Amino acid sequence: MRIANTVMANAVQSSWWLLVFMMFLQFSYSDEFLESSQYEAIVKIKQLLNFPEDLSSWSDNTEFCNSEPNTALTLMCYEDNITQLHISGYNWFPNPPQGFSTDTLFSNLALLPNLKVLSLVSLGLRGTLPKNIGFLSSLEIVDISSNFFYGEIPGEISYLKGLQTLILDDNKFTGQVPEGVGSLLSLSVLSFKNNSFSGSLPNSLSNLQTLRILSLSGNNFSGVVPNLQNLSNLQVLDLESNNLGPNFPNIPTKLVSLVLRKNKFSLGVPKELSSCYQLKKLDISSNELVGPFSPTILSLPSLYYLDISGNKLTGKLLKNVTCSQDPSFVNLSSNYLTGELPECLHSNSGSKIVLFSGNCLSNREQWQHPYSFCHNEALAVSIEPHNKEKVKGGNGKAVLASSMVGGFVGVVAIIGLASVVVRKECARKKANRTPQTALILEKVSPAHTLKLLNDARYISETRKLGLLGVPPYRTFVLDELREATSNFDISNLIGASSSGQIYKGRLTDGTAVAIRSIKMRKRHNVQSYIHQLGRISKIRYCHLVSTIGHCFECYQEDSSSVSRICLVFEFVPNGTLRGVISEANSAQKFTWTQRMGAAIRIAKGIQFLHTGIVPGIFSNGLKITDVLLDQNLHVKISKYNLPLLVENKKMDTGPSSSGSKGNDGQRLKYKEKDDVYDFGVILLEIISGRTINTKNDIDVSKDILIVSLTADEIARRNIIDPAVRKECSDSSLRTLMELCIRCLSDESSERPSVEDLIWNLQFAAQVQDPWNRDSYGNQESPGHV
């Protein structure tokens, strides 16, 4: 019996060790599976892309699931399976390696059976989106934006039943959106911005009950928008720059942002729009909308951005109409509105912009038609805009006749209009500081990670509601720029300096640009410019001239070294600030209110250069001739202190790591005060109306300001620009004079900070506003510049 027990015990112990050994083999097999299948797929993907440089860190000994993530490269695992792959370029596009194909790339991605998040952004990928994307059945987030994918979206995209985010922005996709997209019932974000899609939108979009963001701007879609009224979770709808219409889309009531700008909507604005109580941004400008505009839209509790300009909307505005909050941008221009501008739209701060020219309002601060013009036009376009059953039924002929008459008179009106159309409101200073989703390090469940990524994407999109309408940053090829400038013909030369020439050009899509051609005296490898170009691409702010791309020209004998860089900027058409301040032959001079508005915007532009990007850009050497005026006479700073614009200067690769933090802090503070001094020189010219070119001009004018502050009001008015002598209040004038003197102090420690600048300038605008109302019946305010 004892022997039998012993034998049984030994058998049990042997079985236990056998179980342990089998578990070890299973674990080893799991590692072996990762090594032999997923590992080989990742290695092949590395060979196919060969970009960015961070991929070179992957070697035979790399532990993929424990690799440290960064902004360019992140690979994450859950239970020894790769679940997330993020690879991001540097906003420029290299040539893909020889033998690259998107079919091979996605075939290798299909060997990662648990891949849930795929992000391949700004990698220069060229080719069609292959049908084998349908094999990646576990995908929940796909972002392949800013590449060169072309052709149609394969119908196999509908196989990805768990897909929650699909972003194809800034590619070259064509054709129609397949109906199968509407079968992806888990979609939360659908964004196809800036492609060449055409045809009508699939009706199946109305099935996407979980959709929160639908962004299809910058394509060639046409026809009626599907009924989106039942998409109760939809918060962002952006259909800008298509050919959609004529019916205004049926929309849900929880929208936060609605952008329909530049389409062919013509059958009026629905009354239901006044029920969208969460709406923050509404842009229906540059359409053909007729019928009455409901002032109750101004009462929406969250609305801060409203643009209805460039339509045929009618109606009478009343002075006592209320705004639920203080909107920062309102554009009512170029419609047929009558009555009086509501009191709540009279600006009382330099940051508010209210535009209403080209109507028939009693307010004459901005140009208006006579009342009879809008009255006649209202008769021509007077229809009930939103009884769609009537439009389709017996009243169809009446609607057609009214539309034809309205269209004819509208053409006549355009000939006489000098309309002002503003593109988009600037983002708030920190709106682009979105969560870094690639830095999620914990090995949490895929579902939890997915929620974090989706939430981060939503936050990112909603914070972009007020961004500029500037094309996305991209890489150009030299032939594009040669065509835009007639091969850099001298007739297109608009400026020159020691760092190169500046040409005016027009891209094939009609966009006017300014191209700065910089010849490199020292040879540098392409990679040495990546950091600087990354910084340049982030300079997006409403008071700064934005860079929209670049182009490398390399030496013929050494294709890796750069002989010339072309930086492509947005074109700012209306000359410099000096032209409307101190030039004697100027056809138009800025008012005092406009000058204060310009000063505030310049200061905010400087503040963004210092704090809006990391590291900040200081010691910019600003001059009044570096401040340009856009189509609405709003100022934009065109000059930044970037090392690649300075000949023979060592390339900056990032923040300095030498020296103590205290020394770095003192150095940055000193550089900040350099820009404050330059701003003081600009402010001096704004106040005096005289050109300031030399140090002696600065010293003499500064002394005159100091003396005038101790004199009486009459003496102060006698030393400022005669063009504004009678329209500025003494409090506002004194504030600007005192601020200018502080900015020009010889001791940098005595100069104000940029934040102090902005506060004082806004105070000067506030004390000016009551004086305007008392003296001129509220004909001007700082927001109307």
mmCIF file with all atom_site columns, N, CA, C and O in Angstrom, residues 2 6 22 25 27 29 43 79 92-93 96 179 212 226 323 400 485 543 573-574 619 635 703:
data_model
loop_
_atom_site.group_PDB
_atom_site.id
_atom_site.type_symbol
_atom_site.label_atom_id
_atom_site.label_alt_id
_atom_site.label_comp_id
_atom_site.label_asym_id
_atom_site.label_entity_id
_atom_site.label_seq_id
_atom_site.pdbx_PDB_ins_code
_atom_site.Cartn_x
_atom_site.Cartn_y
_atom_site.Cartn_z
_atom_site.occupancy
_atom_site.B_iso_or_equiv
_atom_site.pdbx_formal_charge
_atom_site.auth_seq_id
_atom_site.auth_comp_id
_atom_site.auth_asym_id
_atom_site.auth_atom_id
_atom_site.pdbx_PDB_model_num
ATOM 1  N N  . ARG A 1 2   ? 1.922   1.228   0.884   1.00 0.00 ? 2   ARG A N  1
ATOM 2  C CA . ARG A 1 2   ? 2.833   2.377   0.958   1.00 0.00 ? 2   ARG A CA 1
ATOM 3  C C  . ARG A 1 2   ? 3.539   2.552   -0.371  1.00 0.00 ? 2   ARG A C  1
ATOM 4  O O  . ARG A 1 2   ? 3.757   3.668   -0.828  1.00 0.00 ? 2   ARG A O  1
ATOM 5  N N  . THR A 1 6   ? 3.386   5.755   -2.917  1.00 0.00 ? 6   THR A N  1
ATOM 6  C CA . THR A 1 6   ? 4.616   6.426   -3.376  1.00 0.00 ? 6   THR A CA 1
ATOM 7  C C  . THR A 1 6   ? 4.623   6.548   -4.893  1.00 0.00 ? 6   THR A C  1
ATOM 8  O O  . THR A 1 6   ? 4.977   7.589   -5.466  1.00 0.00 ? 6   THR A O  1
ATOM 9  N N  . MET A 1 22  ? 4.887   22.086  -20.186 1.00 0.00 ? 22  MET A N  1
ATOM 10 C CA . MET A 1 22  ? 4.034   22.380  -21.337 1.00 0.00 ? 22  MET A CA 1
ATOM 11 C C  . MET A 1 22  ? 3.627   23.855  -21.350 1.00 0.00 ? 22  MET A C  1
ATOM 12 O O  . MET A 1 22  ? 3.557   24.482  -22.417 1.00 0.00 ? 22  MET A O  1
ATOM 13 N N  . LEU A 1 25  ? 6.493   25.653  -22.652 1.00 0.00 ? 25  LEU A N  1
ATOM 14 C CA . LEU A 1 25  ? 6.563   25.533  -24.107 1.00 0.00 ? 25  LEU A CA 1
ATOM 15 C C  . LEU A 1 25  ? 5.535   26.435  -24.777 1.00 0.00 ? 25  LEU A C  1
ATOM 16 O O  . LEU A 1 25  ? 5.808   27.078  -25.798 1.00 0.00 ? 25  LEU A O  1
ATOM 17 N N  . PHE A 1 27  ? 4.325   29.221  -23.572 1.00 0.00 ? 27  PHE A N  1
ATOM 18 C CA . PHE A 1 27  ? 4.808   30.593  -23.462 1.00 0.00 ? 27  PHE A CA 1
ATOM 19 C C  . PHE A 1 27  ? 5.896   30.851  -24.486 1.00 0.00 ? 27  PHE A C  1
ATOM 20 O O  . PHE A 1 27  ? 5.926   31.881  -25.162 1.00 0.00 ? 27  PHE A O  1
ATOM 21 N N  . TYR A 1 29  ? 6.264   29.236  -27.210 1.00 0.00 ? 29  TYR A N  1
ATOM 22 C CA . TYR A 1 29  ? 5.646   29.263  -28.539 1.00 0.00 ? 29  TYR A CA 1
ATOM 23 C C  . TYR A 1 29  ? 5.017   30.621  -28.828 1.00 0.00 ? 29  TYR A C  1
ATOM 24 O O  . TYR A 1 29  ? 5.068   31.126  -29.945 1.00 0.00 ? 29  TYR A O  1
ATOM 25 N N  . VAL A 1 43  ? 9.373   43.843  -39.256 1.00 0.00 ? 43  VAL A N  1
ATOM 26 C CA . VAL A 1 43  ? 10.647  44.048  -39.957 1.00 0.00 ? 43  VAL A CA 1
ATOM 27 C C  . VAL A 1 43  ? 10.393  44.379  -41.427 1.00 0.00 ? 43  VAL A C  1
ATOM 28 O O  . VAL A 1 43  ? 11.039  45.265  -41.999 1.00 0.00 ? 43  VAL A O  1
ATOM 29 N N  . GLU A 1 79  ? -1.024  41.642  -23.966 1.00 0.00 ? 79  GLU A N  1
ATOM 30 C CA . GLU A 1 79  ? -0.877  40.185  -23.870 1.00 0.00 ? 79  GLU A CA 1
ATOM 31 C C  . GLU A 1 79  ? -0.069  39.633  -25.043 1.00 0.00 ? 79  GLU A C  1
ATOM 32 O O  . GLU A 1 79  ? -0.491  38.716  -25.753 1.00 0.00 ? 79  GLU A O  1
ATOM 33 N N  . TRP A 1 92  ? 6.925   66.554  -44.221 1.00 0.00 ? 92  TRP A N  1
ATOM 34 C CA . TRP A 1 92  ? 7.476   66.572  -45.579 1.00 0.00 ? 92  TRP A CA 1
ATOM 35 C C  . TRP A 1 92  ? 7.520   65.135  -46.058 1.00 0.00 ? 92  TRP A C  1
ATOM 36 O O  . TRP A 1 92  ? 7.542   64.204  -45.277 1.00 0.00 ? 92  TRP A O  1
ATOM 37 N N  . PHE A 1 93  ? 7.540   64.951  -47.362 1.00 0.00 ? 93  PHE A N  1
ATOM 38 C CA . PHE A 1 93  ? 7.310   63.636  -47.913 1.00 0.00 ? 93  PHE A CA 1
ATOM 39 C C  . PHE A 1 93  ? 8.525   63.151  -48.692 1.00 0.00 ? 93  PHE A C  1
ATOM 40 O O  . PHE A 1 93  ? 8.851   63.680  -49.745 1.00 0.00 ? 93  PHE A O  1
ATOM 41 N N  . PRO A 1 96  ? 9.347   57.235  -51.664 1.00 0.00 ? 96  PRO A N  1
ATOM 42 C CA . PRO A 1 96  ? 9.284   55.887  -51.074 1.00 0.00 ? 96  PRO A CA 1
ATOM 43 C C  . PRO A 1 96  ? 10.393  55.015  -51.638 1.00 0.00 ? 96  PRO A C  1
ATOM 44 O O  . PRO A 1 96  ? 10.873  55.243  -52.751 1.00 0.00 ? 96  PRO A O  1
ATOM 45 N N  . GLU A 1 179 ? -21.235 53.075  -50.539 1.00 0.00 ? 179 GLU A N  1
ATOM 46 C CA . GLU A 1 179 ? -22.385 52.910  -49.640 1.00 0.00 ? 179 GLU A CA 1
ATOM 47 C C  . GLU A 1 179 ? -22.007 52.097  -48.414 1.00 0.00 ? 179 GLU A C  1
ATOM 48 O O  . GLU A 1 179 ? -22.573 52.262  -47.332 1.00 0.00 ? 179 GLU A O  1
ATOM 49 N N  . ARG A 1 212 ? -19.951 61.226  -34.274 1.00 0.00 ? 212 ARG A N  1
ATOM 50 C CA . ARG A 1 212 ? -19.820 62.515  -33.577 1.00 0.00 ? 212 ARG A CA 1
ATOM 51 C C  . ARG A 1 212 ? -19.177 63.582  -34.449 1.00 0.00 ? 212 ARG A C  1
ATOM 52 O O  . ARG A 1 212 ? -19.429 64.759  -34.269 1.00 0.00 ? 212 ARG A O  1
ATOM 53 N N  . PRO A 1 226 ? -27.645 63.796  -47.376 1.00 0.00 ? 226 PRO A N  1
ATOM 54 C CA . PRO A 1 226 ? -28.563 62.833  -46.750 1.00 0.00 ? 226 PRO A CA 1
ATOM 55 C C  . PRO A 1 226 ? -29.169 63.377  -45.451 1.00 0.00 ? 226 PRO A C  1
ATOM 56 O O  . PRO A 1 226 ? -28.597 64.281  -44.814 1.00 0.00 ? 226 PRO A O  1
ATOM 57 N N  . CYS A 1 323 ? -27.939 89.008  -27.470 1.00 0.00 ? 323 CYS A N  1
ATOM 58 C CA . CYS A 1 323 ? -26.975 87.939  -27.706 1.00 0.00 ? 323 CYS A CA 1
ATOM 59 C C  . CYS A 1 323 ? -26.769 87.235  -26.377 1.00 0.00 ? 323 CYS A C  1
ATOM 60 O O  . CYS A 1 323 ? -26.479 87.883  -25.370 1.00 0.00 ? 323 CYS A O  1
ATOM 61 N N  . LEU A 1 400 ? -39.109 78.667  -58.446 1.00 0.00 ? 400 LEU A N  1
ATOM 62 C CA . LEU A 1 400 ? -38.154 78.745  -59.534 1.00 0.00 ? 400 LEU A CA 1
ATOM 63 C C  . LEU A 1 400 ? -38.081 80.162  -60.085 1.00 0.00 ? 400 LEU A C  1
ATOM 64 O O  . LEU A 1 400 ? -37.005 80.714  -60.307 1.00 0.00 ? 400 LEU A O  1
ATOM 65 N N  . THR A 1 485 ? 5.043   80.553  -60.715 1.00 0.00 ? 485 THR A N  1
ATOM 66 C CA . THR A 1 485 ? 5.743   81.840  -60.836 1.00 0.00 ? 485 THR A CA 1
ATOM 67 C C  . THR A 1 485 ? 6.241   82.115  -62.247 1.00 0.00 ? 485 THR A C  1
ATOM 68 O O  . THR A 1 485 ? 7.069   83.005  -62.441 1.00 0.00 ? 485 THR A O  1
ATOM 69 N N  . HIS A 1 543 ? -2.848  86.236  -36.662 1.00 0.00 ? 543 HIS A N  1
ATOM 70 C CA . HIS A 1 543 ? -2.094  87.487  -36.795 1.00 0.00 ? 543 HIS A CA 1
ATOM 71 C C  . HIS A 1 543 ? -0.679  87.257  -37.300 1.00 0.00 ? 543 HIS A C  1
ATOM 72 O O  . HIS A 1 543 ? 0.183   88.128  -37.186 1.00 0.00 ? 543 HIS A O  1
ATOM 73 N N  . PRO A 1 573 ? -2.424  90.500  -49.472 1.00 0.00 ? 573 PRO A N  1
ATOM 74 C CA . PRO A 1 573 ? -2.459  91.335  -50.675 1.00 0.00 ? 573 PRO A CA 1
ATOM 75 C C  . PRO A 1 573 ? -2.403  92.847  -50.520 1.00 0.00 ? 573 PRO A C  1
ATOM 76 O O  . PRO A 1 573 ? -2.159  93.540  -51.496 1.00 0.00 ? 573 PRO A O  1
ATOM 77 N N  . ASN A 1 574 ? -2.635  93.407  -49.342 1.00 0.00 ? 574 ASN A N  1
ATOM 78 C CA . ASN A 1 574 ? -2.901  94.846  -49.266 1.00 0.00 ? 574 ASN A CA 1
ATOM 79 C C  . ASN A 1 574 ? -1.769  95.684  -48.693 1.00 0.00 ? 574 ASN A C  1
ATOM 80 O O  . ASN A 1 574 ? -2.009  96.670  -47.995 1.00 0.00 ? 574 ASN A O  1
ATOM 81 N N  . SER A 1 619 ? 13.445  87.600  -30.504 1.00 0.00 ? 619 SER A N  1
ATOM 82 C CA . SER A 1 619 ? 14.351  88.522  -31.208 1.00 0.00 ? 619 SER A CA 1
ATOM 83 C C  . SER A 1 619 ? 14.061  88.516  -32.699 1.00 0.00 ? 619 SER A C  1
ATOM 84 O O  . SER A 1 619 ? 14.928  88.238  -33.532 1.00 0.00 ? 619 SER A O  1
ATOM 85 N N  . VAL A 1 635 ? -4.095  92.947  -39.700 1.00 0.00 ? 635 VAL A N  1
ATOM 86 C CA . VAL A 1 635 ? -2.635  92.865  -39.782 1.00 0.00 ? 635 VAL A CA 1
ATOM 87 C C  . VAL A 1 635 ? -2.149  91.436  -39.573 1.00 0.00 ? 635 VAL A C  1
ATOM 88 O O  . VAL A 1 635 ? -2.745  90.646  -38.836 1.00 0.00 ? 635 VAL A O  1
ATOM 89 N N  . ASP A 1 703 ? 11.501  111.595 -27.095 1.00 0.00 ? 703 ASP A N  1
ATOM 90 C CA . ASP A 1 703 ? 11.622  112.787 -26.238 1.00 0.00 ? 703 ASP A CA 1
ATOM 91 C C  . ASP A 1 703 ? 10.391  113.681 -26.358 1.00 0.00 ? 703 ASP A C  1
ATOM 92 O O  . ASP A 1 703 ? 9.912   114.252 -25.362 1.00 0.00 ? 703 ASP A O  1
#
